[in-house]
Amino acid sequence: MVVTPSRAGAPTMLAMVLEQARRPLAAQRVPMPSAATHQVLIKVLACGVCRTDLHIVDGELAPHKLPLIPGHEVVGIVVALGSQAQGFRVGDRIGVPWLGHSCGGCSFCRVQRENLCDAALFTGYDQDGGYAEYMVADARYGFHLPDRYDDAHAAPLLCAGLIGYRAYKMAGDANRIGLYGFGAAAHIIAQLARHQGKEIFAFTRPGDVRSQQFARSLGAAWAGAADAAAPAALDAAIIFAPAGALVPQALSATRKGATVVCAGIHMSDIPQFPYSLLWGERSVRSVANLTRADGEEFFRLAQQFDVQTTPVPFAMQDANQALSALRDGSFDGAAVLLNSD
Ligand SMILES: [Zn+2]
Ligand SMILES: [Zn+2]
């Protein structure tokens, strides 16, 4: 690893920095951030690697800030407080999610839909995230995490868990739920759904026997290829994979009245499909971001039973390898970057 030196004197930290899309992250020494009014300074212990990070690094999402430190599934310890930071003390563990700030005053914020805020700031996209030794975050958007999860196991809950949960809620009272793409989010939501007595059907890339076995090991009633006929019609489907072709496939696997939820921030184009697939009061919708209320609700549930989050650990400096492995789909579970002491 080549570490770019910073100017002498000012305190610095190691960070994995995106300087330009479609380039590997660069390991750099950068100035340590300091906590502004409502912020806390956090020593990062673990940071999950989300598919959204990959969309940012690969340039599938337009850059909001460059250079950028990605990462929005951050578990760390509060080491300093801004002058008006509330809810956390020095030494507390904190979880930092994707929603980093909302305006509080726009037409969405005023009706408890801060996930759609016109002026939202997202962690690891609009502001620097957790692929570093330290970061700052607005304490009002941080979470206290259930004690039963250690740092590596808690990290994937912060986006795969939270936004997965919001997508799961959009499936309403569906009992038979199809999950398309069995990665970090699906493997968490499958367990929650099973805990609530629902039936899970896992759809993976054709031939991906390993992921199908993984899904069955987590209680899926059936697992097969995305283009295979499921043994029964679905009440709802959640699409986690970024492939638009799955939308008509999922619709054709559902019964009347079903909802197909697109849970990702980016998806390839949806191919043309006959209206008959949508007929019968089926609906297709997306899920965007999260609210703090989603987070609080989800962590209350995650405290009640043991969600097995299957972290696949990488050293922080190996963030590029973790991103490549995610791009290739070469592991089950959730990649997590760990800082050594
Ligand atoms: Zn707003
Ligand atoms: Zn994410």
mmCIF file of C-alpha atoms and ligand atoms in Angstrom:
data_model
loop_
_atom_site.group_PDB
_atom_site.id
_atom_site.type_symbol
_atom_site.label_atom_id
_atom_site.label_comp_id
_atom_site.label_asym_id
_atom_site.label_seq_id
_atom_site.Cartn_x
_atom_site.Cartn_y
_atom_site.Cartn_z
ATOM 1 C CA MET A 1 0.000 0.000 0.000
ATOM 2 C CA VAL A 2 1.291 3.458 -0.908
ATOM 3 C CA VAL A 3 0.302 6.113 1.598
ATOM 4 C CA THR A 4 0.435 9.684 0.386
ATOM 5 C CA PRO A 5 2.000 11.925 3.024
ATOM 6 C CA SER A 6 0.162 14.998 4.298
ATOM 7 C CA ARG A 7 1.707 18.244 5.517
ATOM 8 C CA ALA A 8 3.578 17.866 8.800
ATOM 9 C CA GLY A 9 2.190 19.235 12.049
ATOM 10 C CA ALA A 10 -1.616 18.992 11.754
ATOM 11 C CA PRO A 11 -3.092 15.713 13.032
ATOM 12 C CA THR A 12 -3.841 13.299 10.236
ATOM 13 C CA MET A 13 -5.582 9.974 9.765
ATOM 14 C CA LEU A 14 -5.581 7.190 7.238
ATOM 15 C CA ALA A 15 -8.516 7.219 4.836
ATOM 16 C CA MET A 16 -9.540 5.402 1.668
ATOM 17 C CA VAL A 17 -10.313 8.238 -0.728
ATOM 18 C CA LEU A 18 -12.268 8.320 -3.983
ATOM 19 C CA GLU A 19 -10.581 11.001 -6.082
ATOM 20 C CA GLN A 20 -12.364 10.188 -9.300
ATOM 21 C CA ALA A 21 -15.108 7.748 -10.256
ATOM 22 C CA ARG A 22 -14.063 4.478 -11.912
ATOM 23 C CA ARG A 23 -10.660 4.620 -10.200
ATOM 24 C CA PRO A 24 -9.602 2.535 -7.202
ATOM 25 C CA LEU A 25 -9.728 4.262 -3.832
ATOM 26 C CA ALA A 26 -6.406 5.750 -2.749
ATOM 27 C CA ALA A 27 -4.997 5.133 0.730
ATOM 28 C CA GLN A 28 -4.079 8.613 1.944
ATOM 29 C CA ARG A 29 -3.195 10.464 5.082
ATOM 30 C CA VAL A 30 -5.715 13.295 5.313
ATOM 31 C CA PRO A 31 -6.392 15.955 7.968
ATOM 32 C CA MET A 32 -8.399 14.705 10.953
ATOM 33 C CA PRO A 33 -11.910 16.179 10.892
ATOM 34 C CA SER A 34 -13.183 18.010 13.956
ATOM 35 C CA ALA A 35 -16.723 17.986 15.322
ATOM 36 C CA ALA A 36 -18.879 21.003 14.405
ATOM 37 C CA THR A 37 -21.763 22.218 16.601
ATOM 38 C CA HIS A 38 -24.108 19.205 16.456
ATOM 39 C CA GLN A 39 -21.502 16.658 15.450
ATOM 40 C CA VAL A 40 -19.474 14.019 17.212
ATOM 41 C CA LEU A 41 -15.977 12.871 16.308
ATOM 42 C CA ILE A 42 -15.963 9.097 15.944
ATOM 43 C CA LYS A 43 -13.141 6.586 16.000
ATOM 44 C CA VAL A 44 -14.286 4.129 13.343
ATOM 45 C CA LEU A 45 -14.163 0.482 14.398
ATOM 46 C CA ALA A 46 -16.081 -1.137 11.542
ATOM 47 C CA CYS A 47 -17.709 0.054 8.331
ATOM 48 C CA GLY A 48 -19.935 -2.054 6.129
ATOM 49 C CA VAL A 49 -19.473 -2.058 2.361
ATOM 50 C CA CYS A 50 -22.785 -1.375 0.639
ATOM 51 C CA ARG A 51 -23.744 -1.762 -2.989
ATOM 52 C CA THR A 52 -24.410 1.982 -3.030
ATOM 53 C CA ASP A 53 -20.681 2.532 -2.351
ATOM 54 C CA LEU A 54 -20.009 0.484 -5.443
ATOM 55 C CA HIS A 55 -22.456 2.571 -7.509
ATOM 56 C CA ILE A 56 -20.630 5.727 -6.340
ATOM 57 C CA VAL A 57 -17.143 4.346 -6.964
ATOM 58 C CA ASP A 58 -18.158 2.929 -10.349
ATOM 59 C CA GLY A 59 -19.717 6.264 -11.394
ATOM 60 C CA GLU A 60 -23.244 4.838 -11.765
ATOM 61 C CA LEU A 61 -24.376 7.563 -9.376
ATOM 62 C CA ALA A 62 -23.278 11.098 -10.235
ATOM 63 C CA PRO A 63 -20.645 12.316 -7.781
ATOM 64 C CA HIS A 64 -21.840 14.823 -5.160
ATOM 65 C CA LYS A 65 -18.431 15.454 -3.621
ATOM 66 C CA LEU A 66 -14.883 14.666 -4.699
ATOM 67 C CA PRO A 67 -12.552 13.759 -3.191
ATOM 68 C CA LEU A 68 -14.822 11.592 -1.061
ATOM 69 C CA ILE A 69 -14.390 9.122 1.757
ATOM 70 C CA PRO A 70 -17.199 6.554 1.175
ATOM 71 C CA GLY A 71 -18.938 4.422 3.793
ATOM 72 C CA HIS A 72 -22.336 4.706 5.470
ATOM 73 C CA GLU A 73 -22.612 1.634 7.697
ATOM 74 C CA VAL A 74 -20.322 2.908 10.403
ATOM 75 C CA VAL A 75 -19.836 1.575 13.904
ATOM 76 C CA GLY A 76 -17.492 3.556 16.100
ATOM 77 C CA ILE A 77 -16.801 5.128 19.464
ATOM 78 C CA VAL A 78 -17.495 8.776 20.194
ATOM 79 C CA VAL A 79 -14.209 10.468 21.091
ATOM 80 C CA ALA A 80 -15.188 14.169 21.064
ATOM 81 C CA LEU A 81 -18.393 16.218 21.071
ATOM 82 C CA GLY A 82 -19.366 19.398 19.247
ATOM 83 C CA SER A 83 -20.582 22.258 21.472
ATOM 84 C CA GLN A 84 -24.262 21.259 21.121
ATOM 85 C CA ALA A 85 -24.034 17.548 20.304
ATOM 86 C CA GLN A 86 -26.713 15.641 22.190
ATOM 87 C CA GLY A 87 -27.674 12.032 22.784
ATOM 88 C CA PHE A 88 -24.144 10.614 22.999
ATOM 89 C CA ARG A 89 -21.271 10.892 25.448
ATOM 90 C CA VAL A 90 -17.576 10.376 24.935
ATOM 91 C CA GLY A 91 -16.983 6.627 25.034
ATOM 92 C CA ASP A 92 -20.446 5.674 23.702
ATOM 93 C CA ARG A 93 -20.759 3.337 20.756
ATOM 94 C CA ILE A 94 -22.567 4.931 17.822
ATOM 95 C CA GLY A 95 -23.961 3.730 14.502
ATOM 96 C CA VAL A 96 -23.922 6.141 11.564
ATOM 97 C CA PRO A 97 -26.351 5.452 8.696
ATOM 98 C CA TRP A 98 -26.844 6.771 5.164
ATOM 99 C CA LEU A 99 -29.116 9.668 6.184
ATOM 100 C CA GLY A 100 -26.659 12.215 7.531
ATOM 101 C CA HIS A 101 -28.838 15.308 7.647
ATOM 102 C CA SER A 102 -32.309 16.528 6.661
ATOM 103 C CA CYS A 103 -33.555 20.114 6.590
ATOM 104 C CA GLY A 104 -36.534 19.741 8.923
ATOM 105 C CA GLY A 105 -38.542 22.343 7.039
ATOM 106 C CA CYS A 106 -39.350 21.088 3.520
ATOM 107 C CA SER A 107 -42.726 19.641 2.515
ATOM 108 C CA PHE A 108 -41.380 16.092 3.067
ATOM 109 C CA CYS A 109 -39.664 16.686 6.392
ATOM 110 C CA ARG A 110 -42.828 18.290 7.739
ATOM 111 C CA VAL A 111 -44.823 15.079 7.189
ATOM 112 C CA GLN A 112 -42.317 12.550 8.634
ATOM 113 C CA ARG A 113 -40.843 11.725 5.232
ATOM 114 C CA GLU A 114 -37.342 13.029 5.856
ATOM 115 C CA ASN A 115 -36.058 10.167 3.683
ATOM 116 C CA LEU A 116 -37.274 12.280 0.747
ATOM 117 C CA CYS A 117 -35.925 15.611 2.063
ATOM 118 C CA ASP A 118 -35.115 18.073 -0.714
ATOM 119 C CA ALA A 119 -31.900 19.080 1.020
ATOM 120 C CA ALA A 120 -30.807 15.782 2.594
ATOM 121 C CA LEU A 121 -27.126 15.034 3.049
ATOM 122 C CA PHE A 122 -26.020 11.435 2.799
ATOM 123 C CA THR A 123 -23.106 9.875 4.618
ATOM 124 C CA GLY A 124 -20.291 8.752 2.360
ATOM 125 C CA TYR A 125 -21.832 10.631 -0.586
ATOM 126 C CA ASP A 126 -22.485 14.292 0.306
ATOM 127 C CA GLN A 127 -20.190 14.150 3.312
ATOM 128 C CA ASP A 128 -17.225 11.975 4.180
ATOM 129 C CA GLY A 129 -18.026 8.541 5.566
ATOM 130 C CA GLY A 130 -16.462 5.670 7.417
ATOM 131 C CA TYR A 131 -13.727 4.264 5.156
ATOM 132 C CA ALA A 132 -11.248 5.960 7.481
ATOM 133 C CA GLU A 133 -9.806 5.898 10.982
ATOM 134 C CA TYR A 134 -12.076 8.743 12.108
ATOM 135 C CA MET A 135 -15.137 10.611 10.876
ATOM 136 C CA VAL A 136 -17.581 13.232 12.066
ATOM 137 C CA ALA A 137 -21.362 12.833 12.038
ATOM 138 C CA ASP A 138 -24.385 14.798 13.199
ATOM 139 C CA ALA A 139 -25.295 13.152 16.505
ATOM 140 C CA ARG A 140 -29.014 13.683 15.826
ATOM 141 C CA TYR A 141 -28.853 11.108 13.021
ATOM 142 C CA GLY A 142 -26.756 8.509 14.854
ATOM 143 C CA PHE A 143 -28.115 5.399 16.539
ATOM 144 C CA HIS A 144 -27.416 3.615 19.777
ATOM 145 C CA LEU A 145 -26.901 0.007 18.702
ATOM 146 C CA PRO A 146 -28.255 -3.148 20.344
ATOM 147 C CA ASP A 147 -25.634 -4.605 22.716
ATOM 148 C CA ARG A 148 -26.084 -8.123 21.412
ATOM 149 C CA TYR A 149 -24.184 -7.308 18.185
ATOM 150 C CA ASP A 150 -20.442 -6.761 18.153
ATOM 151 C CA ASP A 151 -19.041 -4.058 15.867
ATOM 152 C CA ALA A 152 -18.549 -6.213 12.769
ATOM 153 C CA HIS A 153 -21.986 -7.822 13.120
ATOM 154 C CA ALA A 154 -23.695 -4.465 13.790
ATOM 155 C CA ALA A 155 -22.260 -2.618 10.767
ATOM 156 C CA PRO A 156 -24.404 -4.319 8.073
ATOM 157 C CA LEU A 157 -27.540 -3.496 10.066
ATOM 158 C CA LEU A 158 -26.984 0.206 9.348
ATOM 159 C CA CYS A 159 -27.946 0.110 5.685
ATOM 160 C CA ALA A 160 -28.576 -3.439 4.492
ATOM 161 C CA GLY A 161 -30.688 -3.791 7.625
ATOM 162 C CA LEU A 162 -32.313 -0.349 7.794
ATOM 163 C CA ILE A 163 -33.139 0.279 4.165
ATOM 164 C CA GLY A 164 -33.939 -3.403 3.736
ATOM 165 C CA TYR A 165 -36.391 -2.959 6.594
ATOM 166 C CA ARG A 166 -38.035 0.055 4.965
ATOM 167 C CA ALA A 167 -38.437 -1.996 1.768
ATOM 168 C CA TYR A 168 -39.848 -4.894 3.792
ATOM 169 C CA LYS A 169 -42.410 -2.573 5.376
ATOM 170 C CA MET A 170 -43.529 -1.501 1.889
ATOM 171 C CA ALA A 171 -44.417 -5.141 1.223
ATOM 172 C CA GLY A 172 -47.262 -4.543 3.691
ATOM 173 C CA ASP A 173 -48.986 -7.590 5.167
ATOM 174 C CA ALA A 174 -47.703 -9.963 2.474
ATOM 175 C CA ASN A 175 -47.092 -13.478 3.712
ATOM 176 C CA ARG A 176 -45.291 -15.003 0.766
ATOM 177 C CA ILE A 177 -42.426 -12.682 -0.144
ATOM 178 C CA GLY A 178 -39.962 -13.018 -2.993
ATOM 179 C CA LEU A 179 -36.458 -11.568 -2.491
ATOM 180 C CA TYR A 180 -34.571 -10.901 -5.726
ATOM 181 C CA GLY A 181 -30.816 -10.798 -5.167
ATOM 182 C CA PHE A 182 -29.729 -12.581 -1.999
ATOM 183 C CA GLY A 183 -26.983 -10.295 -0.720
ATOM 184 C CA ALA A 184 -26.470 -8.331 2.491
ATOM 185 C CA ALA A 185 -29.949 -6.789 2.691
ATOM 186 C CA ALA A 186 -31.904 -9.883 1.669
ATOM 187 C CA HIS A 187 -30.088 -12.142 4.110
ATOM 188 C CA ILE A 188 -31.044 -9.837 7.009
ATOM 189 C CA ILE A 189 -34.627 -9.275 5.879
ATOM 190 C CA ALA A 190 -35.166 -13.002 5.257
ATOM 191 C CA GLN A 191 -34.443 -13.647 8.937
ATOM 192 C CA LEU A 192 -36.738 -10.871 10.119
ATOM 193 C CA ALA A 193 -39.512 -12.127 7.843
ATOM 194 C CA ARG A 194 -39.072 -15.699 9.078
ATOM 195 C CA HIS A 195 -39.150 -14.419 12.665
ATOM 196 C CA GLN A 196 -42.514 -12.835 11.849
ATOM 197 C CA GLY A 197 -43.843 -16.077 10.386
ATOM 198 C CA LYS A 198 -43.618 -15.148 6.708
ATOM 199 C CA GLU A 199 -42.560 -17.394 3.875
ATOM 200 C CA ILE A 200 -39.477 -16.409 1.873
ATOM 201 C CA PHE A 201 -38.703 -17.266 -1.737
ATOM 202 C CA ALA A 202 -35.151 -16.351 -2.769
ATOM 203 C CA PHE A 203 -34.374 -15.558 -6.405
ATOM 204 C CA THR A 204 -30.725 -15.401 -7.423
ATOM 205 C CA ARG A 205 -28.650 -15.185 -10.569
ATOM 206 C CA PRO A 206 -29.231 -18.353 -12.620
ATOM 207 C CA GLY A 207 -26.692 -20.970 -11.598
ATOM 208 C CA ASP A 208 -25.780 -19.270 -8.317
ATOM 209 C CA VAL A 209 -26.241 -22.449 -6.317
ATOM 210 C CA ARG A 210 -24.092 -21.129 -3.449
ATOM 211 C CA SER A 211 -26.421 -18.163 -2.777
ATOM 212 C CA GLN A 212 -29.464 -20.419 -3.112
ATOM 213 C CA GLN A 213 -28.036 -22.751 -0.456
ATOM 214 C CA PHE A 214 -27.243 -19.733 1.718
ATOM 215 C CA ALA A 215 -30.863 -18.558 1.414
ATOM 216 C CA ARG A 216 -32.199 -21.988 2.367
ATOM 217 C CA SER A 217 -29.831 -22.078 5.360
ATOM 218 C CA LEU A 218 -31.518 -18.871 6.584
ATOM 219 C CA GLY A 219 -34.983 -20.351 6.319
ATOM 220 C CA ALA A 220 -36.069 -19.628 2.733
ATOM 221 C CA ALA A 221 -38.906 -21.986 1.779
ATOM 222 C CA TRP A 222 -37.632 -22.063 -1.795
ATOM 223 C CA ALA A 223 -34.574 -20.742 -3.628
ATOM 224 C CA GLY A 224 -33.952 -20.739 -7.349
ATOM 225 C CA ALA A 225 -33.010 -18.735 -10.419
ATOM 226 C CA ALA A 226 -34.641 -15.325 -10.964
ATOM 227 C CA ASP A 227 -36.188 -16.530 -14.204
ATOM 228 C CA ALA A 228 -37.471 -19.799 -12.754
ATOM 229 C CA ALA A 229 -41.126 -20.351 -11.959
ATOM 230 C CA ALA A 230 -41.705 -20.153 -8.212
ATOM 231 C CA PRO A 231 -43.781 -22.957 -6.686
ATOM 232 C CA ALA A 232 -46.496 -20.477 -5.632
ATOM 233 C CA ALA A 233 -47.543 -16.947 -6.550
ATOM 234 C CA LEU A 234 -45.969 -14.213 -4.410
ATOM 235 C CA ASP A 235 -47.897 -11.672 -2.323
ATOM 236 C CA ALA A 236 -45.010 -9.230 -2.704
ATOM 237 C CA ALA A 237 -41.502 -9.057 -4.085
ATOM 238 C CA ILE A 238 -38.512 -6.972 -3.047
ATOM 239 C CA ILE A 239 -35.814 -6.430 -5.652
ATOM 240 C CA PHE A 240 -32.390 -5.823 -4.113
ATOM 241 C CA ALA A 241 -30.315 -6.588 -7.216
ATOM 242 C CA PRO A 242 -29.685 -3.570 -9.492
ATOM 243 C CA ALA A 243 -31.113 -5.241 -12.599
ATOM 244 C CA GLY A 244 -34.196 -3.661 -14.203
ATOM 245 C CA ALA A 245 -34.998 -6.907 -16.048
ATOM 246 C CA LEU A 246 -36.075 -8.302 -12.686
ATOM 247 C CA VAL A 247 -39.094 -5.960 -12.531
ATOM 248 C CA PRO A 248 -41.189 -7.771 -15.167
ATOM 249 C CA GLN A 249 -39.847 -11.119 -13.902
ATOM 250 C CA ALA A 250 -40.966 -10.298 -10.369
ATOM 251 C CA LEU A 251 -44.347 -8.999 -11.561
ATOM 252 C CA SER A 252 -44.970 -12.233 -13.422
ATOM 253 C CA ALA A 253 -44.270 -14.193 -10.232
ATOM 254 C CA THR A 254 -46.857 -12.278 -8.178
ATOM 255 C CA ARG A 255 -50.554 -12.704 -7.545
ATOM 256 C CA LYS A 256 -53.178 -9.962 -7.996
ATOM 257 C CA GLY A 257 -52.832 -6.999 -5.661
ATOM 258 C CA ALA A 258 -49.120 -7.611 -5.086
ATOM 259 C CA THR A 259 -46.473 -4.926 -4.659
ATOM 260 C CA VAL A 260 -43.042 -5.142 -6.238
ATOM 261 C CA VAL A 261 -40.598 -3.004 -4.267
ATOM 262 C CA CYS A 262 -37.356 -1.789 -5.878
ATOM 263 C CA ALA A 263 -35.008 -1.293 -2.951
ATOM 264 C CA GLY A 264 -31.817 -0.090 -4.599
ATOM 265 C CA ILE A 265 -30.655 3.457 -5.329
ATOM 266 C CA HIS A 266 -29.633 2.506 -8.867
ATOM 267 C CA MET A 267 -31.018 0.010 -11.344
ATOM 268 C CA SER A 268 -30.382 -0.701 -15.001
ATOM 269 C CA ASP A 269 -33.237 0.201 -17.357
ATOM 270 C CA ILE A 270 -36.477 -1.678 -16.946
ATOM 271 C CA PRO A 271 -37.340 -3.431 -20.218
ATOM 272 C CA GLN A 272 -40.701 -2.928 -21.872
ATOM 273 C CA PHE A 273 -43.331 -5.362 -20.650
ATOM 274 C CA PRO A 274 -47.001 -6.095 -21.386
ATOM 275 C CA TYR A 275 -49.565 -4.228 -19.324
ATOM 276 C CA SER A 276 -51.108 -7.549 -18.344
ATOM 277 C CA LEU A 277 -48.200 -8.053 -15.906
ATOM 278 C CA LEU A 278 -49.264 -4.936 -13.990
ATOM 279 C CA TRP A 279 -52.998 -5.536 -14.340
ATOM 280 C CA GLY A 280 -54.870 -6.843 -11.308
ATOM 281 C CA GLU A 281 -53.927 -3.912 -9.063
ATOM 282 C CA ARG A 282 -50.304 -4.875 -8.897
ATOM 283 C CA SER A 283 -47.956 -1.989 -8.166
ATOM 284 C CA VAL A 284 -44.282 -1.272 -8.635
ATOM 285 C CA ARG A 285 -42.604 1.193 -6.315
ATOM 286 C CA SER A 286 -39.176 2.231 -5.145
ATOM 287 C CA VAL A 287 -37.865 2.797 -1.648
ATOM 288 C CA ALA A 288 -35.548 5.691 -1.001
ATOM 289 C CA ASN A 289 -33.201 6.130 1.957
ATOM 290 C CA LEU A 290 -34.477 5.890 5.523
ATOM 291 C CA THR A 291 -36.007 7.961 8.261
ATOM 292 C CA ARG A 292 -34.736 8.035 11.818
ATOM 293 C CA ALA A 293 -38.038 6.461 12.867
ATOM 294 C CA ASP A 294 -37.312 3.476 10.566
ATOM 295 C CA GLY A 295 -33.989 3.067 12.302
ATOM 296 C CA GLU A 296 -35.380 3.199 15.804
ATOM 297 C CA GLU A 297 -38.089 0.686 14.915
ATOM 298 C CA PHE A 298 -35.630 -1.650 13.200
ATOM 299 C CA PHE A 299 -33.119 -1.613 16.061
ATOM 300 C CA ARG A 300 -35.899 -2.363 18.550
ATOM 301 C CA LEU A 301 -36.711 -5.466 16.488
ATOM 302 C CA ALA A 302 -33.042 -6.392 16.083
ATOM 303 C CA GLN A 303 -32.687 -6.289 19.872
ATOM 304 C CA GLN A 304 -35.427 -8.900 20.255
ATOM 305 C CA PHE A 305 -33.786 -11.757 18.371
ATOM 306 C CA ASP A 306 -30.421 -12.667 16.984
ATOM 307 C CA VAL A 307 -30.132 -11.528 13.366
ATOM 308 C CA GLN A 308 -27.188 -13.380 11.895
ATOM 309 C CA THR A 309 -25.471 -10.723 9.761
ATOM 310 C CA THR A 310 -22.597 -12.858 8.382
ATOM 311 C CA PRO A 311 -19.852 -10.213 8.139
ATOM 312 C CA VAL A 312 -17.047 -10.958 5.700
ATOM 313 C CA PRO A 313 -14.093 -9.033 7.174
ATOM 314 C CA PHE A 314 -11.529 -6.997 5.245
ATOM 315 C CA ALA A 315 -8.842 -4.653 6.594
ATOM 316 C CA MET A 316 -9.747 -0.985 6.046
ATOM 317 C CA GLN A 317 -6.769 -0.644 3.693
ATOM 318 C CA ASP A 318 -8.219 -3.461 1.574
ATOM 319 C CA ALA A 319 -11.414 -1.533 0.734
ATOM 320 C CA ASN A 320 -10.718 -1.939 -2.993
ATOM 321 C CA GLN A 321 -10.596 -5.727 -2.641
ATOM 322 C CA ALA A 322 -13.867 -5.633 -0.684
ATOM 323 C CA LEU A 323 -15.528 -3.565 -3.420
ATOM 324 C CA SER A 324 -14.237 -5.926 -6.113
ATOM 325 C CA ALA A 325 -15.536 -8.936 -4.231
ATOM 326 C CA LEU A 326 -18.952 -7.276 -3.944
ATOM 327 C CA ARG A 327 -18.928 -6.384 -7.641
ATOM 328 C CA ASP A 328 -18.112 -10.021 -8.490
ATOM 329 C CA GLY A 329 -20.656 -11.446 -6.039
ATOM 330 C CA SER A 330 -17.929 -13.698 -4.712
ATOM 331 C CA PHE A 331 -19.134 -14.019 -1.106
ATOM 332 C CA ASP A 332 -22.331 -14.483 0.896
ATOM 333 C CA GLY A 333 -23.287 -12.038 3.613
ATOM 334 C CA ALA A 334 -21.931 -8.519 4.091
ATOM 335 C CA ALA A 335 -18.397 -7.198 3.565
ATOM 336 C CA VAL A 336 -17.161 -5.180 6.539
ATOM 337 C CA LEU A 337 -13.992 -3.075 6.776
ATOM 338 C CA LEU A 338 -12.224 -3.224 10.112
ATOM 339 C CA ASN A 339 -9.686 -0.829 11.565
ATOM 340 C CA SER A 340 -6.872 -2.457 13.466
ATOM 341 C CA ASP A 341 -6.010 -0.755 16.779
HETATM 342 ZN ZN ZN B 1 -36.299 18.472 4.290
HETATM 343 ZN ZN ZN B 2 -26.212 1.432 1.728
#
